[in-house]
mmCIF file of N, CA, C and O in Angstrom:
data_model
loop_
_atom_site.group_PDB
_atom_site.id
_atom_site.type_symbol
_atom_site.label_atom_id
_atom_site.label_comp_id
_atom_site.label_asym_id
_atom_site.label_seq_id
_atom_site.Cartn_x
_atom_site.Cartn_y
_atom_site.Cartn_z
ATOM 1 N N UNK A 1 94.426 -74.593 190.702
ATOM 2 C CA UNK A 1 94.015 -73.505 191.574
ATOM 3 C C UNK A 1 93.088 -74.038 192.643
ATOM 4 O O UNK A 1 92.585 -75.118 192.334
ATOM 5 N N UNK A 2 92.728 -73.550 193.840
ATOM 6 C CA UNK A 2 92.216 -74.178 194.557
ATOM 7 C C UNK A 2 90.724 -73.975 194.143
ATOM 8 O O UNK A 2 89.926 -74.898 193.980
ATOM 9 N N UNK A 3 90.553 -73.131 194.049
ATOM 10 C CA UNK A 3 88.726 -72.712 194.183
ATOM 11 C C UNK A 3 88.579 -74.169 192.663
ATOM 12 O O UNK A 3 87.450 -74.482 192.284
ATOM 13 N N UNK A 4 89.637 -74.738 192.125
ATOM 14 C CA UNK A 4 89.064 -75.549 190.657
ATOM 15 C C UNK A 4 89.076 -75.184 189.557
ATOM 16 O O UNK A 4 88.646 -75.863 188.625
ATOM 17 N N UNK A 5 89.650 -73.854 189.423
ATOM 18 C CA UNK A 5 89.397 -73.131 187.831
ATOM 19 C C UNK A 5 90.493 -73.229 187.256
ATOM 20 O O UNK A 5 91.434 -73.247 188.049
ATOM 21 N N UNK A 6 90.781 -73.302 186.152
ATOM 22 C CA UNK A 6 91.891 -72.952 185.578
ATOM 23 C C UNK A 6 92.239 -71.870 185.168
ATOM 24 O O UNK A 6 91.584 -71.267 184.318
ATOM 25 N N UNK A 7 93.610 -71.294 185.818
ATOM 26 C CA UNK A 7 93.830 -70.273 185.114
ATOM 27 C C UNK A 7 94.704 -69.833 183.882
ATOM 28 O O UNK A 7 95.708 -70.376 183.421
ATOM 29 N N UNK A 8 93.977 -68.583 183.437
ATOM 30 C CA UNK A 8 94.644 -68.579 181.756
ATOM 31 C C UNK A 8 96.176 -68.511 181.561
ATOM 32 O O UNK A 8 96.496 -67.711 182.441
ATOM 33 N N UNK A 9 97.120 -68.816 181.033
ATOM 34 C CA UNK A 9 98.097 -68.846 180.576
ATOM 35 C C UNK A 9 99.165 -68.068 179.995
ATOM 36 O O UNK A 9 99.086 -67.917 178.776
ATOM 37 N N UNK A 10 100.302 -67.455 180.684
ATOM 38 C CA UNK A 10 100.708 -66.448 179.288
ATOM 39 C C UNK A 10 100.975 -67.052 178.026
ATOM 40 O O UNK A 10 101.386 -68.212 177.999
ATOM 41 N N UNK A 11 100.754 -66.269 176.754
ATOM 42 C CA UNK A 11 100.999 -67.189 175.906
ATOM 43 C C UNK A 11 102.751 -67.373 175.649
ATOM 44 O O UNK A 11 103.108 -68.402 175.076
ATOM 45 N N UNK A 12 103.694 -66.480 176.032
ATOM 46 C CA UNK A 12 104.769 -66.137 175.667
ATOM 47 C C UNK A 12 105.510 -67.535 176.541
ATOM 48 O O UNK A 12 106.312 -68.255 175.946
ATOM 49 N N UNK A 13 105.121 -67.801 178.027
ATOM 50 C CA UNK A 13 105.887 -68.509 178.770
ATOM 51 C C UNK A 13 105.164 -69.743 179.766
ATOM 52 O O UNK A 13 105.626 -70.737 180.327
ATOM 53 N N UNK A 14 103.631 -69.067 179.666
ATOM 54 C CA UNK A 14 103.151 -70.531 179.677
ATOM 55 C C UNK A 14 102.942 -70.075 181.658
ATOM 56 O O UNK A 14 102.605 -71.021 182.370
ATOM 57 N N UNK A 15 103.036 -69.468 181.961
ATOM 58 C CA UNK A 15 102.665 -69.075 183.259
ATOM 59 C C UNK A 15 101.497 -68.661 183.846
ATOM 60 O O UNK A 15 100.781 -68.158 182.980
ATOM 61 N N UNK A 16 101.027 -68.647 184.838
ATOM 62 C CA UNK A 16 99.667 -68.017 185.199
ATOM 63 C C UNK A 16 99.178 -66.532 185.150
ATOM 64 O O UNK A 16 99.456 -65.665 185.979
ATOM 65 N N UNK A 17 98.509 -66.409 184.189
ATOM 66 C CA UNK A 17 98.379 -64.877 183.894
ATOM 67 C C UNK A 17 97.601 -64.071 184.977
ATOM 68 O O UNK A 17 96.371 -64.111 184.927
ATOM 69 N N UNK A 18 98.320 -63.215 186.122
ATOM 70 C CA UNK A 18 97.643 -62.530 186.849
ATOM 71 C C UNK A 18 96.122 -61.565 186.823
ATOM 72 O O UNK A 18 95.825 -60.814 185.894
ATOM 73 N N UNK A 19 95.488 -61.735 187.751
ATOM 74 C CA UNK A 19 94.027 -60.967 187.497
ATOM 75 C C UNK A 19 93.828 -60.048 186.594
ATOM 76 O O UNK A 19 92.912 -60.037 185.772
ATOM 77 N N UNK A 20 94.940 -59.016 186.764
ATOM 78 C CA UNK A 20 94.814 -57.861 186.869
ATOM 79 C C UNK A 20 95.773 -57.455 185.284
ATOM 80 O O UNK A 20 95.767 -56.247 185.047
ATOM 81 N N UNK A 21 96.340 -58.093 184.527
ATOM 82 C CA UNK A 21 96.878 -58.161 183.757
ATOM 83 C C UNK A 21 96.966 -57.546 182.333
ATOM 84 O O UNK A 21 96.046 -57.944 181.619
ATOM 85 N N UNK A 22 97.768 -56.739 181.763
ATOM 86 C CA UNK A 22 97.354 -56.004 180.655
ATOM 87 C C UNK A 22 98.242 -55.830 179.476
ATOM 88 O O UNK A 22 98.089 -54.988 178.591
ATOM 89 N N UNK A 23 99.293 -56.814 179.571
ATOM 90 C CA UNK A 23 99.815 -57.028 178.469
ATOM 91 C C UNK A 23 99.347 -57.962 177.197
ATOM 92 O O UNK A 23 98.463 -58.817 177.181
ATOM 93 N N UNK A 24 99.961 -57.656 176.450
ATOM 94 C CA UNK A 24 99.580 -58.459 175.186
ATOM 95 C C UNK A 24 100.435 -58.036 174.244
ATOM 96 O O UNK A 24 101.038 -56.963 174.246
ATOM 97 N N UNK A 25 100.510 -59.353 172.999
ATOM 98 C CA UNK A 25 101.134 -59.423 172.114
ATOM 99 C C UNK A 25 100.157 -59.946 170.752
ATOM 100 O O UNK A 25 99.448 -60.952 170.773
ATOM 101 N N UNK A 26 100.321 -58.941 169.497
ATOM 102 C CA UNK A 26 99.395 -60.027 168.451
ATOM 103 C C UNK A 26 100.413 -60.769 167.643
ATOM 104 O O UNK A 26 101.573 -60.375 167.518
ATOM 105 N N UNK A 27 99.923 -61.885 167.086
ATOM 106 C CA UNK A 27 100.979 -63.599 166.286
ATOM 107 C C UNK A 27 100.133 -63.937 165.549
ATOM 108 O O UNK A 27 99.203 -64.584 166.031
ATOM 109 N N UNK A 28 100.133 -63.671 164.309
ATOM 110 C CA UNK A 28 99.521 -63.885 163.337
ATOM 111 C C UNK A 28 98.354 -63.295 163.224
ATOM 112 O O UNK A 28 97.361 -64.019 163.135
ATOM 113 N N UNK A 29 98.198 -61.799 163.200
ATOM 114 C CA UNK A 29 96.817 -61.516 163.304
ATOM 115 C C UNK A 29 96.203 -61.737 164.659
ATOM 116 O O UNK A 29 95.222 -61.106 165.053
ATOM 117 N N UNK A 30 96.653 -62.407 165.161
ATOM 118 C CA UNK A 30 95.702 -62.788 166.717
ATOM 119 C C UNK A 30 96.146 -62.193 168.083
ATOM 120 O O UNK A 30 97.291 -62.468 168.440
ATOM 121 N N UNK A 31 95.368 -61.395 168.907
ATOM 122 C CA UNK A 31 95.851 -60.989 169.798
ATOM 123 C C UNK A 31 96.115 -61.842 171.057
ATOM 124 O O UNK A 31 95.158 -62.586 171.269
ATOM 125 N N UNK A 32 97.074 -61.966 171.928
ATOM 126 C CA UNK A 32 97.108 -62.776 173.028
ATOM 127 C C UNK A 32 97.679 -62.288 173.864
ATOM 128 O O UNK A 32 98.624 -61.531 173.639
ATOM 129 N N UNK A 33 97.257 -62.591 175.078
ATOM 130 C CA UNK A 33 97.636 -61.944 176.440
ATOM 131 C C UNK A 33 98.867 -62.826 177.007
ATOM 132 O O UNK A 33 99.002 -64.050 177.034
ATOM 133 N N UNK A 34 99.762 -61.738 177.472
ATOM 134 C CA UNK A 34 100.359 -62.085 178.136
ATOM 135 C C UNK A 34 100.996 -61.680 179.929
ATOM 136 O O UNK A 34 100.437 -60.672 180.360
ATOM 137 N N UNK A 35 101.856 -62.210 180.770
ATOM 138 C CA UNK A 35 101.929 -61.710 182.249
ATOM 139 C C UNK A 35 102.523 -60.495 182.445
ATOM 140 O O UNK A 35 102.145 -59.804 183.391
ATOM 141 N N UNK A 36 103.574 -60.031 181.558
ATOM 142 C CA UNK A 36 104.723 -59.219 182.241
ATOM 143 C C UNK A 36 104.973 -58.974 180.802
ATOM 144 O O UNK A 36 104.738 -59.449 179.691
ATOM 145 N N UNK A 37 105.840 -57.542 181.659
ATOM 146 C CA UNK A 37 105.946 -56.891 180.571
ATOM 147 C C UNK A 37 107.694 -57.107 179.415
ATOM 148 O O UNK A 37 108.134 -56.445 178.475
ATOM 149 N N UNK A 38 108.177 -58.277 180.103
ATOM 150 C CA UNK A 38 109.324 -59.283 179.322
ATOM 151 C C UNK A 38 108.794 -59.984 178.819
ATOM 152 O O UNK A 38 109.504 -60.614 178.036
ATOM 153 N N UNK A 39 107.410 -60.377 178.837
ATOM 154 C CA UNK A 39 107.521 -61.511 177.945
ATOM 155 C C UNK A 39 106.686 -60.978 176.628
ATOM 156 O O UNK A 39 106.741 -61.444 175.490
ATOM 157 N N UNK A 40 106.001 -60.018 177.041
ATOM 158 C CA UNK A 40 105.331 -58.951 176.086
ATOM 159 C C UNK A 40 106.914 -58.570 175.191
ATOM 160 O O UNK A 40 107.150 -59.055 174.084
ATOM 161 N N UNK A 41 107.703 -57.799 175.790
ATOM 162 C CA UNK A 41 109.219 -57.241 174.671
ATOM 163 C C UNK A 41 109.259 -59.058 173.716
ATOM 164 O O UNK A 41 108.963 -59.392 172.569
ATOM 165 N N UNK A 42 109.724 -59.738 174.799
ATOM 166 C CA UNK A 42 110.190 -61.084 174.122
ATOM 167 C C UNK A 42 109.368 -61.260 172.921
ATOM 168 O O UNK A 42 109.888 -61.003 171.836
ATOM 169 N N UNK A 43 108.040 -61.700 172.975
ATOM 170 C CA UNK A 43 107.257 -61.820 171.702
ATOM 171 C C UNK A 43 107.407 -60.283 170.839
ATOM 172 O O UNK A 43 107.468 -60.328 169.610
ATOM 173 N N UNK A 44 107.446 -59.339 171.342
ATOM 174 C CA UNK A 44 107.100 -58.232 170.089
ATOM 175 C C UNK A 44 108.672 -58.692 169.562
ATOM 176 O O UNK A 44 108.993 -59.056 168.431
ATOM 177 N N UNK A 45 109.022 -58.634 170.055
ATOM 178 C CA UNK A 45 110.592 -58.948 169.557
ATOM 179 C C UNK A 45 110.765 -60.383 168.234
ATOM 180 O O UNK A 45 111.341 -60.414 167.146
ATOM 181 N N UNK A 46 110.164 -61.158 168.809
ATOM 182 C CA UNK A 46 110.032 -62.527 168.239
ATOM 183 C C UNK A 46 109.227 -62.613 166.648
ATOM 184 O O UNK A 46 109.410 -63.244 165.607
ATOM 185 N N UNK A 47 108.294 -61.635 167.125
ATOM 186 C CA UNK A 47 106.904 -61.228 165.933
ATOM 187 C C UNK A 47 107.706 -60.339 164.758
ATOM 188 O O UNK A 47 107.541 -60.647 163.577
ATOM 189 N N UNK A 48 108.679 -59.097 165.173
ATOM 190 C CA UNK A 48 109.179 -58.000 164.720
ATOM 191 C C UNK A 48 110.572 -58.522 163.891
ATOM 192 O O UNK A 48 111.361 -57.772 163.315
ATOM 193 N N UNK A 49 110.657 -59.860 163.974
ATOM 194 C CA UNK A 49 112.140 -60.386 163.068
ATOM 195 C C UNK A 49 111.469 -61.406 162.327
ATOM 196 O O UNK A 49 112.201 -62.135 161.658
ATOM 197 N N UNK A 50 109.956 -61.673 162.290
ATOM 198 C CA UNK A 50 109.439 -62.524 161.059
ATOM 199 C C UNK A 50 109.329 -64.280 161.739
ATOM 200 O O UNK A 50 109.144 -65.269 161.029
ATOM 201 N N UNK A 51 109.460 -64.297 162.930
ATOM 202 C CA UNK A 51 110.164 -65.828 163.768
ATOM 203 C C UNK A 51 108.852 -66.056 164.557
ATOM 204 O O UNK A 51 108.947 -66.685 165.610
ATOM 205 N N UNK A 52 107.805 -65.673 164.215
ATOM 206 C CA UNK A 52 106.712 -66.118 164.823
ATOM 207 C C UNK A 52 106.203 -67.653 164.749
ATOM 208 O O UNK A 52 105.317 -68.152 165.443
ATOM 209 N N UNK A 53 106.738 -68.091 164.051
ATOM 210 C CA UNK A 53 106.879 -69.977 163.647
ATOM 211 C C UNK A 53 107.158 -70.463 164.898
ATOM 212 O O UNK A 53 106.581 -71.495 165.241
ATOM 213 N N UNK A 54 108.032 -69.857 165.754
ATOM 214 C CA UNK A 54 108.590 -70.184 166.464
ATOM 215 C C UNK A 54 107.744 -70.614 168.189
ATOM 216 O O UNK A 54 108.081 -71.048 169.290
ATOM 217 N N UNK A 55 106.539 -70.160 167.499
ATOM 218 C CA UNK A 55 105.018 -70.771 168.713
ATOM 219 C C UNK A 55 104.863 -72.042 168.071
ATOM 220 O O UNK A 55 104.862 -72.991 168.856
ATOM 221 N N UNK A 56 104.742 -72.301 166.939
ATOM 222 C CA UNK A 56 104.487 -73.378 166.414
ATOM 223 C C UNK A 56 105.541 -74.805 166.782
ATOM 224 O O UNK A 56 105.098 -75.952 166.852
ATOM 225 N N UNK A 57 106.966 -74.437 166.987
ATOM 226 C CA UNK A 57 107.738 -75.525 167.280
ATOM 227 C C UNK A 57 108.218 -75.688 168.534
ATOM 228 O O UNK A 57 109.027 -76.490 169.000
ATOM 229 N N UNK A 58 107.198 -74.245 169.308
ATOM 230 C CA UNK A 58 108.129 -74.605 170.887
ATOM 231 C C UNK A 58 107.654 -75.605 171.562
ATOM 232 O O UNK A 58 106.500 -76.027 171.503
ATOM 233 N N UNK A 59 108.811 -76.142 172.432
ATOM 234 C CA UNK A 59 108.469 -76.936 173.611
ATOM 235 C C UNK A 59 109.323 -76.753 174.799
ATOM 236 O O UNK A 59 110.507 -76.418 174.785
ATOM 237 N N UNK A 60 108.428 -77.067 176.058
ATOM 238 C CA UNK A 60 108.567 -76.606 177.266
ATOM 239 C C UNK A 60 107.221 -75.936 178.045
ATOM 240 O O UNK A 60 106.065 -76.360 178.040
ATOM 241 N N UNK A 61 107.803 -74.689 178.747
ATOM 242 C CA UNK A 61 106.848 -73.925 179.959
ATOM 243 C C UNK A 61 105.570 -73.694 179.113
ATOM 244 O O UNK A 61 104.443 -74.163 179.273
ATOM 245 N N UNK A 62 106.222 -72.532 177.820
ATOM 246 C CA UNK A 62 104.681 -71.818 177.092
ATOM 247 C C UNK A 62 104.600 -72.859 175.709
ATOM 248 O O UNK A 62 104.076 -72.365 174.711
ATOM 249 N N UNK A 63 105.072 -74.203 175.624
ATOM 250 C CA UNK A 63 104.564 -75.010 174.542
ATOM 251 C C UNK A 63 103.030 -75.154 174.272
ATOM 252 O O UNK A 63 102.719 -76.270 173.857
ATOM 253 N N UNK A 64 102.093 -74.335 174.407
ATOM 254 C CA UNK A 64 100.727 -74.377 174.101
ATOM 255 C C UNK A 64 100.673 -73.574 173.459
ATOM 256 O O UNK A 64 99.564 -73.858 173.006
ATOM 257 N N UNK A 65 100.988 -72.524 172.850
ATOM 258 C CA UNK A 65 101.260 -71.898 171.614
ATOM 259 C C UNK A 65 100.431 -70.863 171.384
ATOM 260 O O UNK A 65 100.207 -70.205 172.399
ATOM 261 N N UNK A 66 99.790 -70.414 170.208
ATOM 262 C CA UNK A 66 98.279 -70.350 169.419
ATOM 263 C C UNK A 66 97.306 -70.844 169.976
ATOM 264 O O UNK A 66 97.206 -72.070 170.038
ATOM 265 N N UNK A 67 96.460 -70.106 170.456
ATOM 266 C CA UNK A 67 94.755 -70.842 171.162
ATOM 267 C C UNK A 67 94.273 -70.055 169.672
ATOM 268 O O UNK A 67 93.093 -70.070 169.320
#
């Protein structure tokens, strides 16, 4: 970012989570924010068939997983 900061992350895809932002998804007990409201369905979706492991083995865009 220019000003130097980093910005936070969705957790679902690994993108820059906008200012203003108000989605979220909880994964294991833990709540985490995410950008949009697809990637919010995607995880409730992901969480709601028991496949939440599935932060644990990704790799790619949102491979940072669990904070």
């Amino acid at each position: 970012r220019p000003d130097g900061t980093m910005a936070e992350s969705c957790f679902h895809c690994g993108a820059d989570l906008p200012p203003d932002v108000s989605y979220s998804v909880t994964v294991n007990a833990a709540q985490h924010r995410v950008c949009c409201a697809g990637c919010e369905a995607a995880a409730t979706l992901i969480v709601s068939q028991g496949l939440e492991r599935f932060y644990q083995f990704r790799e790619g865009a949102g491979a940072a997983g669990p904070r």
